[in-house]
Short mmCIF file of C-alpha atoms in Angstrom, two decimals:
data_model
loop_
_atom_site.label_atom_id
_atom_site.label_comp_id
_atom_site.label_asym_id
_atom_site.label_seq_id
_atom_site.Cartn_x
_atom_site.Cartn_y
_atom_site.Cartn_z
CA UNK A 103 113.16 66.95 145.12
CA UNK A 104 114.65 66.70 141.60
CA UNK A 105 117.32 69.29 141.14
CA UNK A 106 120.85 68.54 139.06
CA UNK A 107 122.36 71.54 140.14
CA UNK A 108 124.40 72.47 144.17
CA UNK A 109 126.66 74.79 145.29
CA UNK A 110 130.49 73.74 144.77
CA UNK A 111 131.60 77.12 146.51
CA UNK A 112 130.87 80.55 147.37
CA UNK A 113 133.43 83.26 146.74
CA UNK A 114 132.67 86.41 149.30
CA UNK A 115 133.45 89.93 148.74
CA UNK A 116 136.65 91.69 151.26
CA UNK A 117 134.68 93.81 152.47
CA UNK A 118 131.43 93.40 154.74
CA UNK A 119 128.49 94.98 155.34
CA UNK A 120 128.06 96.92 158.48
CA UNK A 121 125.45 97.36 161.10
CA UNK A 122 125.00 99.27 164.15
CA UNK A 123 122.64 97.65 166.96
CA UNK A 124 120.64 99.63 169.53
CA UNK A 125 122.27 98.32 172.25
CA UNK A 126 124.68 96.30 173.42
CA UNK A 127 123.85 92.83 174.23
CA UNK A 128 126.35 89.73 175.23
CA UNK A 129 130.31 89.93 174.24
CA UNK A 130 132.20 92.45 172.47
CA UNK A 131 133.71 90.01 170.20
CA UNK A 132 131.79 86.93 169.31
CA UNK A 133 132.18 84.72 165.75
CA UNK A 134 129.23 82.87 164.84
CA UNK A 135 130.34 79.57 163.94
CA UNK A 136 132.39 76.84 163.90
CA UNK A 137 136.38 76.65 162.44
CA UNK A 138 136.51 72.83 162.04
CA UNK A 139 140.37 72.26 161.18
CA UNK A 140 141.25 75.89 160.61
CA UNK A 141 143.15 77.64 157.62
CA UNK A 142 143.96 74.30 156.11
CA UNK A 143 140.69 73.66 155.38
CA UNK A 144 138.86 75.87 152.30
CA UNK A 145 135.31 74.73 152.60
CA UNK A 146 132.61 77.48 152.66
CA UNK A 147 131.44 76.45 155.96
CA UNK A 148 134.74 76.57 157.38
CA UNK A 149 135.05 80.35 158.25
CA UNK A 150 132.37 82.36 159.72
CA UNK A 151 130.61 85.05 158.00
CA UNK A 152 128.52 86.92 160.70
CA UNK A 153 130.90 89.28 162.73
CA UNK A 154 129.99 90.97 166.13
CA UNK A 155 132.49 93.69 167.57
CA UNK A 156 130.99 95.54 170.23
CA UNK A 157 128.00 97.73 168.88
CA UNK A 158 128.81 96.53 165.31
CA UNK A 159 127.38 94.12 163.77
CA UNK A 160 129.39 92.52 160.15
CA UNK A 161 128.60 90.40 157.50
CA UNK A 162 130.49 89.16 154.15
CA UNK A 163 128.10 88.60 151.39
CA UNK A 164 128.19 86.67 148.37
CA UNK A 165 130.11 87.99 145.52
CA UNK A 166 130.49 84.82 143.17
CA UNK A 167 128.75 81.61 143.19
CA UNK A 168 129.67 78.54 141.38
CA UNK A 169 127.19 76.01 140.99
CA UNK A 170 128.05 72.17 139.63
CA UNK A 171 125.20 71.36 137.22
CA UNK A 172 124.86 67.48 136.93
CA UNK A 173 125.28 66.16 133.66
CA UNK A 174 122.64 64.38 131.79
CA UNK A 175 120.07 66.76 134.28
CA UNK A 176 120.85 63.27 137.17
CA UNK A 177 119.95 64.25 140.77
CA UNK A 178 122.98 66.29 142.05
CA UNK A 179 125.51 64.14 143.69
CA UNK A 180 124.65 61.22 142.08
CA UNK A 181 127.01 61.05 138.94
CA UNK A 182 130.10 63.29 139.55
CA UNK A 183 129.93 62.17 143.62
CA UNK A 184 132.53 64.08 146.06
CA UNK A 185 134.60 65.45 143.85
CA UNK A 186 131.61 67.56 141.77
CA UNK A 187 133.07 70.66 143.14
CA UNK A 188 136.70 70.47 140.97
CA UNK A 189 134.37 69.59 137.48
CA UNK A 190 135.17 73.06 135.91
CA UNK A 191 133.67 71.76 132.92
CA UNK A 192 130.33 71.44 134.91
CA UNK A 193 130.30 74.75 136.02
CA UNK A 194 127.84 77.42 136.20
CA UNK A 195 129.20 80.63 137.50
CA UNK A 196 126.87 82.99 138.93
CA UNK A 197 127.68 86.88 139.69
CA UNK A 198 125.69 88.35 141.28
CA UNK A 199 126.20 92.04 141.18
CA UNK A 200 125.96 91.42 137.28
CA UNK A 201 122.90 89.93 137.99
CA UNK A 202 121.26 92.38 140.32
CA UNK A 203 122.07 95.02 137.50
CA UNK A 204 120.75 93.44 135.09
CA UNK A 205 117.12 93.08 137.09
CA UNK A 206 117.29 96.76 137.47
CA UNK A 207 118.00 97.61 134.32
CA UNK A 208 116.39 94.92 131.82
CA UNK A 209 114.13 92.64 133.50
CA UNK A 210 110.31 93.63 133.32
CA UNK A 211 108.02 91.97 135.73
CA UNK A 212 105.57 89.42 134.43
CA UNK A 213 102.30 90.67 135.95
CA UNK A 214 102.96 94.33 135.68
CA UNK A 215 105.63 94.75 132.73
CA UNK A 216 107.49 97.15 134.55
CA UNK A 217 110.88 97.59 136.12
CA UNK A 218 112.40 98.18 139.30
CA UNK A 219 114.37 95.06 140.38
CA UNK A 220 111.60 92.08 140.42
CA UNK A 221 113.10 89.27 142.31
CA UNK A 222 110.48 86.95 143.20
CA UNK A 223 109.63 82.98 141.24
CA UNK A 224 106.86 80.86 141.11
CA UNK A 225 109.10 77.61 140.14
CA UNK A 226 112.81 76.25 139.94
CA UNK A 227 112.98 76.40 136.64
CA UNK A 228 112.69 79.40 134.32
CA UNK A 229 113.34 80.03 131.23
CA UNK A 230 117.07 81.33 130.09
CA UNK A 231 117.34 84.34 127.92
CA UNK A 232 120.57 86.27 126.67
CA UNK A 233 122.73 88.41 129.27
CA UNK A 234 121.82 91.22 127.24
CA UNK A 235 117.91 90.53 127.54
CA UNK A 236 116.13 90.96 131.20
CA UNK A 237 115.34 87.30 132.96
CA UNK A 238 111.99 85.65 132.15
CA UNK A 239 109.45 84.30 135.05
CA UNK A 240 110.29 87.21 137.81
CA UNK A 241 107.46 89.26 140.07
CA UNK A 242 107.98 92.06 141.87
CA UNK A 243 106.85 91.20 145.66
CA UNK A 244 103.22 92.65 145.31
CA UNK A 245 102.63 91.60 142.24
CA UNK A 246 103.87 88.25 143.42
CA UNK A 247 101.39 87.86 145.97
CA UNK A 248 98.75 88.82 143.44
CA UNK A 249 99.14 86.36 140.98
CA UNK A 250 99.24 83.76 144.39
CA UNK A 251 96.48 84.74 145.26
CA UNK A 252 94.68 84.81 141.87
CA UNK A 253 96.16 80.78 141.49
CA UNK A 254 94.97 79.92 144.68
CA UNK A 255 91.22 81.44 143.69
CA UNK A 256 91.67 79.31 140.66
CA UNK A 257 92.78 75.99 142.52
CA UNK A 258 89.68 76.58 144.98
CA UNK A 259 87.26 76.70 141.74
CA UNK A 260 88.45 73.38 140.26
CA UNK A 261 88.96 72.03 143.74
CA UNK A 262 84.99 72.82 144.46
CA UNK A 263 84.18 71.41 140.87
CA UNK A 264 86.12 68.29 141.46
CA UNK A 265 84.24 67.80 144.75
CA UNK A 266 80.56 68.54 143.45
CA UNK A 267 81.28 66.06 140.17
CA UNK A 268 82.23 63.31 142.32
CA UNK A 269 78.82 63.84 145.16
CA UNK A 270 76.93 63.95 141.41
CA UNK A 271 78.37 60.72 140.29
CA UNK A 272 77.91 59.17 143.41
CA UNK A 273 74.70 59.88 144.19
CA UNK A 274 73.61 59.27 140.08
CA UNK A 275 72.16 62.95 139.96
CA UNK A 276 72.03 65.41 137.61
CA UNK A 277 74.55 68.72 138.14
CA UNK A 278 71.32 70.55 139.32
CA UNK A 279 69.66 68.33 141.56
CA UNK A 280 73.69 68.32 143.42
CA UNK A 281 73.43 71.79 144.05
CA UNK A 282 70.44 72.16 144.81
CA UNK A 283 71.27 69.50 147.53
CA UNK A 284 74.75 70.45 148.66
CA UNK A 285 73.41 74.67 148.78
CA UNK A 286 69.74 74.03 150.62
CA UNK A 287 69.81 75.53 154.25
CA UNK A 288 69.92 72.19 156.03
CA UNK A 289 72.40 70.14 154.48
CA UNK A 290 73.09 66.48 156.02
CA UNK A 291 76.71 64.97 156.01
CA UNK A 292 77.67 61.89 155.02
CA UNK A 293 78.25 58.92 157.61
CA UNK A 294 81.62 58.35 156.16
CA UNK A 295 84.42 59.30 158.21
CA UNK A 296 86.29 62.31 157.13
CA UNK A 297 89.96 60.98 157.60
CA UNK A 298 88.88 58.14 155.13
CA UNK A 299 87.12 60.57 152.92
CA UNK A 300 90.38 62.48 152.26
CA UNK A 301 92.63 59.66 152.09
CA UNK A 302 90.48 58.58 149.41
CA UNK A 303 89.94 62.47 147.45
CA UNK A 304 93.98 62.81 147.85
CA UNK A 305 95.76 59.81 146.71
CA UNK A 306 97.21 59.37 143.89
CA UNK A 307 94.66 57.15 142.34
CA UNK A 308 92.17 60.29 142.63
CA UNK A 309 93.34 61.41 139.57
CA UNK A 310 93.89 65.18 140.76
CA UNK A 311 96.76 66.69 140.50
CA UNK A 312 99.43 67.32 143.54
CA UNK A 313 98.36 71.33 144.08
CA UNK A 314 94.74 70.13 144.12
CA UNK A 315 95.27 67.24 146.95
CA UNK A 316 97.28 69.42 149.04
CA UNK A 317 95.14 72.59 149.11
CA UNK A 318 92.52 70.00 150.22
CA UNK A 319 94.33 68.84 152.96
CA UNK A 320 95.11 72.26 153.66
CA UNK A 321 91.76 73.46 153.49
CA UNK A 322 90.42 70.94 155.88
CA UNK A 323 93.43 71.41 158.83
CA UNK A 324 94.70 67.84 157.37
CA UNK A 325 97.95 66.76 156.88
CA UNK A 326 100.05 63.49 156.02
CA UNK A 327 102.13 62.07 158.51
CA UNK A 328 105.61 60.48 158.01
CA UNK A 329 104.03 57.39 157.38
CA UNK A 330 101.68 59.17 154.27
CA UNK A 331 98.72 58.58 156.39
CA UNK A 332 95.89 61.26 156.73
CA UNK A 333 96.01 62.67 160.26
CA UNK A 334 93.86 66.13 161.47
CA UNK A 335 95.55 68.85 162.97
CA UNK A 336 95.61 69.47 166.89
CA UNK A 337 93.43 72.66 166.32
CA UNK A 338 90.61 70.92 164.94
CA UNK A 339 87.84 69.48 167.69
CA UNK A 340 88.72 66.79 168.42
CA UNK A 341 86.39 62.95 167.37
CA UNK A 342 85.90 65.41 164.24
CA UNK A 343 87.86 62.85 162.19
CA UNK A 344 86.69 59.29 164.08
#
């Protein structure tokens, strides 16, 4: 996936978060993690962040993160290579207590224009506004899952249109005659296997977009294998696809 911007390093707060389990379980003392070569070495992933002292359970969250944004919007890694991390002039610094703020206090949700912290996307890219204006493209969980599910009603509607035109064209009918076919009580299917069927409806040559092809596939308990081949799932009966 396309994105110019990683993580050069994390910056944690002193202090962690605490939290008592119901019972004790395992060691008193355990460090989740590995040290590599110790103190000498600064990476992130060097030092554990998830604590367990007897009852207690501790965890250092993120204060600060600094991202490396590739120049020229390149792949990250492929332009500034291993030393992207030292590029302070490709920095984006990211705090995120500032930024939690600022959701409570400035940014509205999309769906429901209100407040109240909305933390939830619908894409990797959103639209920048001033630090002094609330962030653009953010749902609140429920609303989130409301607008999903209004897309998804939406992608099933030109999904069943897409379908229906092409039966129409193939069969030279009128948009009528189709349904009136494809909605009669007895409907007869087509001696075409269906593994060909939706290697044909989901390639790229089908003209339909990637959220289209792959709520098909979805829809039908299909999936692509490794190889981009059309496969059915285990949980559909079996010869269904032969």
């Amino acid at each position: 996936m396309h994105d110019p911007k990683h993580v050069a390093f994390e910056i944690r707060r002193p202090w962690p978060k605490f939290r008592r389990a119901k019972r004790h379980a395992g060691k008193r003392l355990r460090i989740r993690g590995e040290w590599k070569r110790g103190w000498r070495d600064l990476r992130p992933a060097a030092f554990s962040v998830f604590w367990t002292i007897g009852r207690f359970k501790l965890y250092w969250p993120v204060l600060i993160t600094v991202w490396h944004v590739e120049p020229g919007g390149r792949d990250a890694g492929t332009v500034c290579g291993a030393h992207a991390r030292w590029h302070i002039h490709h920095w984006r610094i990211q705090v995120l207590p500032l930024q939690h703020l600022r959701r409570v206090l400035l940014t509205r949700c999309e769906e429901c224009g209100r407040k109240g912290s909305p933390n939830h996307s619908h894409g990797w890219y959103r639209e920048r506004s001033p630090w002094w204006r609330g962030e653009k493209g953010l749902y609140h969980r429920e609303c989130s899952a409301l607008v999903s599910l209004r897309n998804g009603r939406e992608l099933d509607k030109q999904l069943v249109r897409g379908l229906v035109e092409i039966i129409r064209h193939e069969r030279g009918e009128t948009l009528v005659d189709t349904l009136d076919a494809l909605t009669r009580s007895s409907v007869t299917s087509e001696a075409r296997p269906l593994v060909d069927t939706l290697d044909a409806l989901t390639s790229h040559a089908s003209g339909w977009d990637f959220a289209l092809r792959y709520r098909l596939l979805g829809a039908l308990d299909a999936e692509r294998d490794d190889d981009y081949r059309v496969r059915l799932r285990v949980a559909r009966v079996r010869g269904e696809g032969r």
